[in-house]
Each structure stands twice: as C-alpha cells, then as structure tokens.
Amino acid sequence: MAAPSKKLKKADSTAHPELEPKDFDEDTQKALEEIDSCQNEIEALNEQASEEILRVEQRFNRQRKPHFERRANIICKVPHFWTTAFTNHPDLNSLLEEPEEDCFNFLTVIDVEEFEDIKSGYRLKFYFTENPYFENPVLTKEFQLGNSGAPTSSSIPIRWKEDMDLTHTNEPTCTRTGRKRQLDQRSFFTWYNDHSDPTSDSIAEIIKDDLWHNPLQYFLIPDVDVGNGIDDDEEGEDVNS
Amino acid sequence: MAAPSKKLKKADSTAHPELEPKDFDEDTQKALEEIDSCQNEIEALNEQASEEILRVEQRFNRQRKPHFERRANIICKVPHFWTTAFTNHPDLNSLLEEPEEDCFNFLTVIDVEEFEDIKSGYRLKFYFTENPYFENPVLTKEFQLGNSGAPTSSSIPIRWKEDMDLTHTNEPTCTRTGRKRQLDQRSFFTWYNDHSDPTSDSIAEIIKDDLWHNPLQYFLIPDVDVGNGIDDDEEGEDVNS
Ligand SMILES: [Ca+2]
Ligand SMILES: [Ca+2]
Ligand SMILES: [Mg+2]
Ligand SMILES: [Mg+2]
C-alpha cells in the first residue's frame, strides 16, 4: 500500500472554510489543545523508538560484518560461485546471457554497504579479477535515498576494453512481445547503468535483501527454467508481483 | 517490491541436475560447508536482531498506550470529531455518505490494538454510544496475519436495528464509470464486512497507520473535494497510488 497522501491541498474556501481556532467554542478549543499535546508526546516517543531501533540495527550490522567478510573469503575459493548463484536465482537469471556469464566468472566478491544511518542509502560493490572485458577492479552502484533532495542512484563508469562493451552485444535473440521483451533485453550491465527509478530498483533490492543475504541457497539449488525461449506461466507472474 | 520467490521448483533433471555434495571436489565441498557455517551464524544474529527490535517496539507500544488513552478521553468531548476526521481524510472520505456520517456522530473512540508480537495481526475497535442504527456498543474488525495458516480477517456481526441496515441503503446516487464507481460503492460498513483480501486491506492500514496515528491533522485541515459528483484528477491518482 502506498503511504497516504500528506499534501495539504488548499480547499475551496467557501466550500471548506479552514477551521481556525476562533471557530471553536472555548471547551472544544481547550480539548483540541490537549489532543495536540498528547500528539506531541506520542511523536516524541515515536522518534525515540526509531532511534533505538536504528541503534539495534547498526549494532547487529557491525556484528554480522566479520561473518560476511569471512564468507567472502571462502566464496572466492568456489569456482563460478556468483555465476551459478545468479543463474539459479529466479529473478536474476535473466540478467546473464552467455557473455555476462563468462564475465561473471571473474566476479569474486559482492559486498553490500548500508549507509551508517541505514535509511539514507546503500552501495553494491562487485569485485572482479583481471578480465578480458573491463579495466575496473570494482564496479559500484550506489543509492542515495536520504531525506535531502530527490533520491538518486549512480554507478562508477565501466572502462570497457576495446570491442568488449557488453552493453552493445546483448541484443535479444528471439522475438517476444510487450513487457516480457523489455525485461529480457535488460542485462546485468544495462541494469548497472540504469538510474531511471532509484526508489524502486527491484534488481538492487533483490541483490541486497535476498541474494547477498544467503547466496548459498541459490548456488546449491537450481530453481529456473531452461533458457530455451519458451516461457512458462510463472515468469509472467513475476512481472506483476 | 514483492519478496523474491522462495519456492524450490524441481527443475528438469537433465537440464539442471541437482548439485549434490558428491558433485564437488574436496576443497569446494569444504568451502561450501564453511559458507554454510557462516550463514548459520548470520542467521542467528538476524534472529537476535528481530527479537531485540520486537522488544523495543513492544516497550514503546506500552509507553504510548497511556497517551492514546488520554487522547481518547479528550476526543470524546469534541463534537463530530471522527466524522470530521474521516470526511477530511482524502482516502477515507468516500466511505461516508450522509447516513454513515450521521451514524459516525455516535462514534466516540477508535482503538487500535496490535497483537503482542505485533507481526501476527491487529484489531480495530470502534466504540459507539447508543444510536438509532445498531445495538453493538463496539464494532471490531480483526486481522490474523500470523505465520500459522492463511491470513484472515473477521469482524463482529452488526446487530442492525429494524430497517436501519446501512449496507442496504448505500446505493450510488450518480452514474460513474469503471473503477471509480466500484470504489465509491464501498461504504464504511461494506468495508467492515469485507474479508476478501486481509493482507492488503488498504482502508484498515490507513486507519491503523495514518488516521489513528494522528487524527487531529485531519480534523483540523480539510483536504477533500466537495461531494458534488464532479471528480478532480487527484482522486483518480489515489486509485493508482
Ligand atoms: Ca536477458
Ligand atoms: Ca461512497
Ligand atoms: Mg528464466
Ligand atoms: Mg472525495
């Protein structure tokens, strides 16, 4: 559900005269002031609660960090770990066609850094070893979702090696219609460069909240249809969910 | 964003053979077991974090309670408080036509009770004084959203007085088309009796998370068009937001 609108549209003043304090009798005016004072106390408690919860989340983020670091060091030892996890993931596998799969075999570490206050944004980092595709040792896509200004995302530009730019080679190989076709044209690298809708980047959220949280389950258990160009019904549902 | 699918569909075994432990060399197998052990430690921390956050929320719910109770006692003194707050609320005003507005002038207290573990459900209670419409002193709509079984909602049956059943009198008075018409046909009481989609009852969520949280802002500041049958663009947007 969308958050209810908070905009305070100025209504037609003859149809809906604004209810100024002077419109109320003395008892009502006093009651409204007391309600307002209750609201202020409730609001102060809400803010205290938010701050305490933030501190709990920050503390547990710190406690989880060494485990994620240890995990990253082990994952490096497993051949094709991230390629396999991505291609087994029902919502991520369409991002990798053959050239991206090959490129992902050079991906060693995925790291998710939440900003210190958590709610203002996060950063996805993809570490690659020396590879035939680009020069960058790390690709970073960052989401600034904080209170100041409109939400944005940005990513470090990819320094492609000559003739190796994968955003130019990923043409769809079979004809599909409408929405489905648009989704399939998106690859990992077109997603990486896409900053059109930072507040609802579902790929980023899946990487942050699902894949990174427990990639082993996707490495071990295939849950995808074969890429044979024939789509089953379930992929269609994903689009609308 | 919807939570990524967790169902583990059995893939075609020739196309995606399941990767059993025996498929891996010894080093990889050892690495996977170490990753699994990291995951278990991360998971244990996740559970600890959830429990701590739940305890913080429960503690602040207890601290807010006396302020909400004091507020309820003051609101009773303000004539037409809830009728005004509902009719001024952009997402709730369509629930009240004339007969419901009259009925709502007997509504003294709205109470929201979250279940002790918060996530498993909540209860909306509407206290009415003696009125010409029904016998119940309190109408309760409850949402059971917990882990055991499918989510459901239920409400205490309304004991209407003779010929006063407002669910039978709320026929639309002007012709509108499509979606808008469907929405407008819904009144407070048809919402109250509707249990078709307990996990996305947006009216219930607006009452719980917005109206009840701070009804004074809606009592004081009108933010609605006049009920003259001519709809402005913004109402159309509400439908899609
Ligand atoms: Ca694709
Ligand atoms: Ca209506
Ligand atoms: Mg697929
Ligand atoms: Mg309206």
XYZ file of C-alpha atoms and ligand atoms in Angstrom:
486
model
C 0.000 0.000 0.000
C 1.221 3.483 -0.807
C 1.634 5.847 2.108
C -1.456 8.013 2.400
C -1.128 11.421 0.840
C 0.081 14.051 3.263
C -0.201 17.010 0.946
C -2.343 19.705 2.390
C -4.218 20.999 -0.580
C -5.850 24.356 -0.009
C -9.537 23.610 -0.424
C -12.060 25.981 -1.949
C -12.549 28.370 0.930
C -16.309 28.747 0.502
C -16.923 25.013 0.348
C -14.450 24.050 3.086
C -13.620 27.059 5.258
C -10.432 26.377 7.199
C -11.260 25.676 10.811
C -9.368 28.336 12.695
C -9.110 28.286 16.490
C -11.661 31.092 16.678
C -14.253 28.794 15.040
C -14.469 26.608 18.153
C -16.147 27.217 21.472
C -13.869 27.513 24.467
C -14.252 23.903 25.682
C -13.573 22.475 22.230
C -10.588 24.741 21.748
C -9.164 23.558 25.077
C -9.791 19.917 24.123
C -8.038 20.367 20.780
C -5.014 21.857 22.528
C -4.910 18.886 24.885
C -5.137 16.474 21.939
C -2.276 18.352 20.333
C -0.227 17.993 23.496
C -0.923 14.200 23.507
C 0.181 14.038 19.873
C 3.438 15.776 20.742
C 4.181 13.249 23.464
C 3.312 10.346 21.137
C 5.509 11.860 18.427
C 8.442 12.201 20.828
C 8.072 8.515 21.758
C 7.926 7.582 18.054
C 11.226 9.353 17.477
C 12.834 7.709 20.499
C 11.637 4.315 19.237
C 13.059 4.937 15.754
C 16.406 5.948 17.220
C 16.581 2.899 19.476
C 15.683 0.562 16.618
C 18.294 2.215 14.412
C 20.928 1.658 17.100
C 19.947 -2.030 17.361
C 20.209 -2.419 13.577
C 23.573 -0.645 13.490
C 24.921 -2.837 16.281
C 23.822 -6.027 14.518
C 25.198 -4.794 11.199
C 28.558 -4.451 12.960
C 28.201 -7.919 14.484
C 27.312 -9.505 11.136
C 30.169 -7.804 9.271
C 33.019 -10.165 10.230
C 30.868 -13.157 9.252
C 30.160 -11.641 5.839
C 33.887 -10.922 5.434
C 34.834 -14.473 6.340
C 32.155 -15.726 3.931
C 33.535 -13.532 1.122
C 36.982 -15.023 1.596
C 35.599 -18.558 1.317
C 33.329 -17.848 -1.645
C 36.418 -16.795 -3.655
C 37.611 -20.398 -3.477
C 34.462 -21.837 -5.093
C 34.663 -21.851 -8.892
C 31.838 -19.947 -10.645
C 30.100 -19.238 -7.334
C 28.401 -15.970 -8.301
C 27.702 -17.011 -11.887
C 25.926 -20.090 -10.544
C 24.051 -18.209 -7.825
C 22.875 -15.573 -10.329
C 21.834 -18.047 -12.983
C 19.974 -20.165 -10.412
C 18.135 -17.156 -8.991
C 14.620 -16.910 -10.486
C 14.654 -13.093 -10.560
C 18.288 -12.545 -11.551
C 18.991 -15.227 -14.128
C 17.571 -13.155 -16.993
C 20.369 -10.611 -16.396
C 23.020 -13.042 -17.580
C 23.243 -14.218 -21.168
C 26.353 -16.063 -22.355
C 28.793 -13.124 -22.470
C 27.762 -11.899 -19.000
C 28.059 -15.426 -17.647
C 31.615 -15.589 -18.888
C 32.337 -12.169 -17.427
C 30.799 -13.173 -14.078
C 33.317 -15.976 -13.757
C 35.761 -13.165 -12.888
C 33.448 -11.809 -10.155
C 34.965 -12.715 -6.798
C 33.164 -10.643 -4.172
C 29.794 -8.931 -3.864
C 29.598 -6.532 -0.970
C 26.610 -4.595 0.344
C 27.344 -1.487 2.416
C 24.386 0.155 4.085
C 24.978 3.799 4.956
C 25.586 4.349 8.654
C 22.034 5.591 9.268
C 20.709 2.689 7.094
C 17.676 4.551 5.763
C 19.572 7.081 3.651
C 21.018 4.605 1.174
C 23.340 1.760 0.329
C 26.107 0.686 -2.017
C 26.506 -2.536 -4.023
C 30.111 -3.418 -4.843
C 31.178 -6.051 -7.358
C 34.877 -7.021 -7.244
C 36.355 -8.577 -10.370
C 39.743 -10.107 -11.013
C 41.740 -9.174 -14.138
C 39.434 -9.982 -17.061
C 39.050 -9.529 -20.834
C 36.054 -7.174 -20.514
C 36.918 -4.073 -18.489
C 39.682 -2.414 -16.503
C 37.804 -1.652 -13.253
C 38.710 -3.859 -10.301
C 35.402 -2.961 -8.693
C 32.046 -1.830 -10.023
C 29.939 0.168 -7.575
C 26.280 1.117 -7.827
C 25.163 3.463 -5.074
C 21.684 4.518 -3.948
C 21.213 7.859 -2.200
C 17.681 7.609 -0.813
C 18.033 10.060 2.087
C 15.854 12.913 3.182
C 17.787 15.694 1.484
C 16.736 16.108 -2.135
C 15.291 13.615 -4.580
C 16.529 10.001 -4.390
C 19.237 9.196 -6.905
C 21.443 6.312 -7.890
C 24.829 6.434 -9.537
C 27.450 3.967 -10.651
C 31.136 4.053 -11.376
C 31.550 4.197 -15.191
C 32.786 0.929 -16.682
C 36.083 1.263 -18.577
C 35.405 -1.374 -21.239
C 38.345 -2.900 -23.080
C 38.327 -2.428 -26.841
C 35.351 -4.128 -28.550
C 34.335 -5.765 -25.287
C 31.470 -3.465 -24.214
C 28.742 -5.971 -23.220
C 26.010 -3.339 -23.226
C 26.283 -3.340 -27.046
C 26.216 -7.094 -27.629
C 23.171 -8.120 -25.667
C 20.517 -7.951 -28.396
C 17.535 -10.251 -27.840
C 17.800 -13.379 -29.946
C 14.135 -14.259 -30.248
C 11.025 -12.207 -30.747
C 8.763 -11.711 -27.771
C 6.038 -9.207 -27.149
C 5.455 -6.232 -24.903
C 6.585 -6.146 -21.301
C 8.291 -9.513 -21.361
C 10.520 -8.432 -24.191
C 11.537 -5.253 -22.392
C 12.516 -7.196 -19.317
C 14.557 -9.695 -21.256
C 16.528 -7.010 -23.021
C 17.879 -5.894 -19.681
C 21.239 -7.398 -18.785
C 23.340 -7.005 -15.657
C 25.261 -4.144 -17.247
C 22.229 -2.250 -18.559
C 20.765 -2.548 -15.046
C 24.071 -1.296 -13.604
C 23.902 1.796 -15.833
C 20.182 2.426 -15.347
C 19.357 5.212 -12.882
C 15.836 5.958 -14.042
C 13.990 4.785 -10.903
C 16.293 4.603 -7.855
C 13.490 4.188 -5.295
C 12.120 1.044 -6.910
C 15.153 -0.704 -8.366
C 13.918 -4.229 -7.742
C 17.120 -5.863 -9.021
C 19.183 -3.891 -6.496
C 16.770 -4.801 -3.726
C 16.874 -8.486 -4.624
C 20.685 -8.437 -4.617
C 20.784 -6.598 -1.284
C 17.934 -8.270 0.612
C 17.863 -11.745 -0.867
C 20.886 -12.898 -2.884
C 23.541 -11.349 -0.668
C 21.708 -12.361 2.471
C 22.007 -16.043 1.565
C 23.640 -16.814 -1.798
C 24.455 -20.416 -0.885
C 20.838 -21.493 -1.282
C 20.893 -20.251 -4.877
C 24.317 -21.703 -5.596
C 23.121 -25.136 -4.467
C 19.553 -25.341 -5.684
C 18.566 -24.605 -9.260
C 15.134 -23.003 -9.470
C 14.969 -21.812 -13.028
C 13.575 -22.797 -16.356
C 15.967 -23.549 -19.165
C 16.727 -20.632 -21.462
C 15.101 -22.168 -24.493
C 12.934 -19.227 -25.473
C 9.728 -20.904 -24.316
C 8.406 -19.184 -21.238
C 6.240 -20.837 -18.664
C 3.427 -19.057 -16.866
C 5.395 -18.399 -13.727
C 7.782 -15.974 -15.362
C 4.796 -13.915 -16.446
C 3.616 -13.699 -12.847
C 6.965 -12.343 -11.707
C 6.397 -9.269 -13.827
C 3.230 -8.344 -11.959
C 4.162 -9.346 -8.442
C 8.789 -4.839 -4.166
C 7.424 -8.317 -3.661
C 9.612 -10.727 -1.731
C 11.534 -12.918 -4.144
C 10.072 -16.331 -4.662
C 11.421 -18.932 -2.296
C 9.670 -21.950 -3.774
C 12.084 -24.612 -4.815
C 10.667 -25.895 -8.022
C 12.146 -29.192 -9.114
C 13.914 -28.406 -12.347
C 14.177 -30.715 -15.331
C 16.870 -33.056 -14.103
C 18.721 -33.355 -17.403
C 18.861 -29.601 -17.955
C 19.614 -28.651 -14.329
C 20.916 -31.671 -12.415
C 20.739 -31.000 -8.681
C 24.200 -30.286 -7.334
C 24.720 -32.892 -4.658
C 27.685 -32.752 -2.296
C 29.332 -35.617 -4.195
C 29.418 -33.423 -7.327
C 32.104 -31.186 -5.797
C 35.809 -31.751 -5.306
C 37.034 -31.975 -1.748
C 38.204 -28.341 -1.453
C 34.957 -26.979 -2.848
C 32.909 -29.231 -0.603
C 34.865 -27.971 2.418
C 34.397 -24.340 1.292
C 30.646 -24.839 0.899
C 30.422 -26.270 4.396
C 32.296 -23.247 5.748
C 29.958 -20.894 3.868
C 27.044 -22.776 5.391
C 28.517 -22.319 8.844
C 28.876 -18.551 8.202
C 25.260 -18.449 7.082
C 24.159 -20.135 10.297
C 25.973 -17.540 12.375
C 24.491 -14.699 10.301
C 21.038 -16.243 10.641
C 21.386 -16.499 14.419
C 22.310 -12.800 14.544
C 19.324 -11.947 12.326
C 17.013 -13.699 14.768
C 18.580 -11.962 17.738
C 18.170 -8.612 15.979
C 14.495 -9.294 15.204
C 13.824 -10.231 18.802
C 15.561 -7.127 20.150
C 13.666 -4.878 17.749
C 10.396 -6.532 18.698
C 11.121 -5.884 22.371
C 11.853 -2.211 21.640
C 8.577 -1.892 19.713
C 6.617 -3.637 22.470
C 8.159 -1.375 25.105
C 7.277 1.776 23.148
C 3.764 0.482 22.436
C 3.350 0.203 26.205
C 4.766 3.705 26.710
C 2.471 5.198 24.054
C -0.662 3.488 25.407
C -1.471 5.910 28.272
C -1.110 8.867 25.870
C -3.527 7.271 23.410
C -5.937 6.571 26.268
C -5.748 10.151 27.494
C -6.276 11.323 23.908
C -9.349 9.081 23.529
C -10.887 10.625 26.634
C -10.390 14.139 25.261
C -11.578 13.326 21.732
C -14.954 12.263 23.192
C -15.503 15.883 24.212
C -15.105 17.269 20.690
C -18.376 17.207 18.727
C -18.248 15.226 15.454
C -14.514 14.563 15.854
C -14.333 11.256 13.978
C -16.942 12.206 11.379
C -14.883 15.296 10.597
C -11.539 13.465 10.572
C -12.940 10.760 8.253
C -14.619 13.174 5.874
C -11.472 15.330 5.718
C -9.221 12.338 5.042
C -8.536 12.029 1.286
C -8.550 8.211 1.350
C -11.396 7.685 3.830
C -13.971 10.315 2.936
C -15.534 8.174 0.215
C -16.566 5.657 2.910
C -19.062 8.082 4.409
C -22.174 9.179 2.612
C -24.935 11.003 4.510
C -26.333 8.090 6.528
C -22.846 6.931 7.595
C -21.928 10.486 8.534
C -24.933 10.648 10.808
C -24.063 7.252 12.264
C -20.438 8.328 12.831
C -21.598 11.162 15.054
C -22.192 8.380 17.602
C -18.624 7.078 17.215
C -16.696 8.076 20.339
C -13.487 6.051 20.340
C -11.319 4.330 17.732
C -8.784 1.984 19.232
C -6.002 0.043 17.510
C -4.647 -2.995 19.320
C -1.588 -4.634 17.847
C -1.157 -8.249 18.880
C 1.569 -8.740 21.468
C 4.080 -9.979 18.878
C 2.983 -7.128 16.533
C 3.595 -9.034 13.300
C 0.819 -11.601 13.730
C -2.079 -9.154 13.486
C -4.116 -6.315 14.896
C -7.616 -5.274 15.885
C -9.542 -2.108 15.042
C -12.236 -1.207 17.561
C -14.963 1.378 17.006
C -16.925 2.377 20.126
C -20.371 3.877 19.591
C -22.812 5.410 22.027
C -26.491 4.435 21.979
C -27.636 5.146 18.423
C -30.571 4.598 16.042
C -28.632 2.228 13.755
C -27.368 -0.825 15.662
C -27.215 -2.429 19.087
C -23.472 -3.113 19.328
C -21.574 -0.817 21.684
C -18.371 -1.717 19.846
C -17.599 -2.897 16.325
C -14.365 -4.855 15.974
C -12.543 -5.838 12.816
C -9.591 -8.123 13.442
C -6.720 -9.182 11.204
C -4.962 -12.500 11.846
C -1.846 -12.245 9.680
C 0.414 -14.609 11.634
C 2.582 -17.451 10.484
C 0.133 -20.261 11.184
C -2.306 -20.739 8.328
C -3.566 -18.328 5.725
C -4.134 -14.708 6.783
C -7.755 -13.933 7.608
C -9.833 -11.070 8.841
C -13.073 -11.193 10.739
C -15.493 -8.745 12.256
C -18.141 -8.806 14.925
C -21.546 -9.037 13.180
C -23.521 -5.810 13.317
C -26.903 -6.147 15.009
C -28.802 -3.576 12.927
C -31.971 -2.081 14.331
C -35.104 -2.621 12.256
C -34.917 -1.021 8.786
C -31.629 0.684 9.719
C -29.126 -1.601 7.964
C -26.822 0.902 6.211
C -25.280 -1.749 3.981
C -28.621 -1.845 2.122
C -29.151 1.874 1.681
C -25.853 2.949 0.231
C -26.687 2.777 -3.466
C -24.695 5.163 -5.631
C -26.697 8.262 -6.451
C -24.956 9.288 -9.632
C -23.592 7.358 -12.535
C -19.863 6.996 -12.785
C -17.770 4.620 -14.776
C -15.473 1.703 -14.105
C -13.087 1.619 -11.197
C -14.170 4.904 -9.692
C -17.718 3.655 -9.419
C -16.659 0.432 -7.723
C -14.661 2.352 -5.149
C -17.480 4.761 -4.477
C -19.952 1.983 -3.835
C -17.869 0.897 -0.877
C -19.004 2.406 2.398
C -17.530 2.084 5.876
C -19.880 -0.800 6.633
C -19.273 -2.747 3.438
C -15.534 -2.375 4.156
C -16.165 -3.581 7.717
C -17.890 -6.713 6.412
C -15.405 -7.358 3.591
C -12.857 -10.097 4.330
C -11.843 -10.901 0.772
C -8.234 -9.658 0.951
C -6.975 -9.404 4.555
C -3.295 -8.942 3.635
C -3.922 -5.843 1.548
C -6.844 -4.106 3.214
C -5.684 -0.582 2.471
C -8.542 1.048 4.392
C -7.560 -0.856 7.540
C -3.918 0.101 7.065
C -4.789 3.773 6.579
C -6.887 3.741 9.749
C -4.134 1.968 11.720
C -1.000 3.664 10.369
C -2.238 7.107 9.421
C -5.609 8.236 10.789
C -5.220 6.756 14.265
C -1.616 7.816 14.482
C -2.574 11.489 14.146
C -6.288 12.202 13.616
C -6.016 15.833 14.735
C -4.355 16.881 11.483
C -7.372 15.553 9.554
C -9.881 17.029 11.973
C -8.314 20.460 11.557
C -7.352 20.619 7.907
C -9.790 19.811 5.138
C -8.090 18.179 2.170
C -11.016 16.958 0.138
C -13.120 17.952 -2.772
C -16.773 18.655 -2.240
C -19.107 15.719 -2.836
C -20.735 17.230 -5.899
C -20.277 14.340 -8.292
C -17.537 16.089 -10.255
C -14.227 14.414 -9.626
C -10.934 16.162 -9.954
C -7.807 14.498 -11.280
C -6.238 13.886 -7.919
C -8.870 11.405 -6.832
C -8.107 9.402 -9.918
C -4.453 9.293 -8.879
C -5.353 7.945 -5.445
C -6.748 4.847 -7.102
C -3.402 4.033 -8.664
C -1.042 5.121 -5.904
Ca 18.431 -11.030 -20.834
Ca -19.169 6.117 -1.051
Mg 14.463 -17.623 -16.665
Mg -13.826 12.791 -2.215
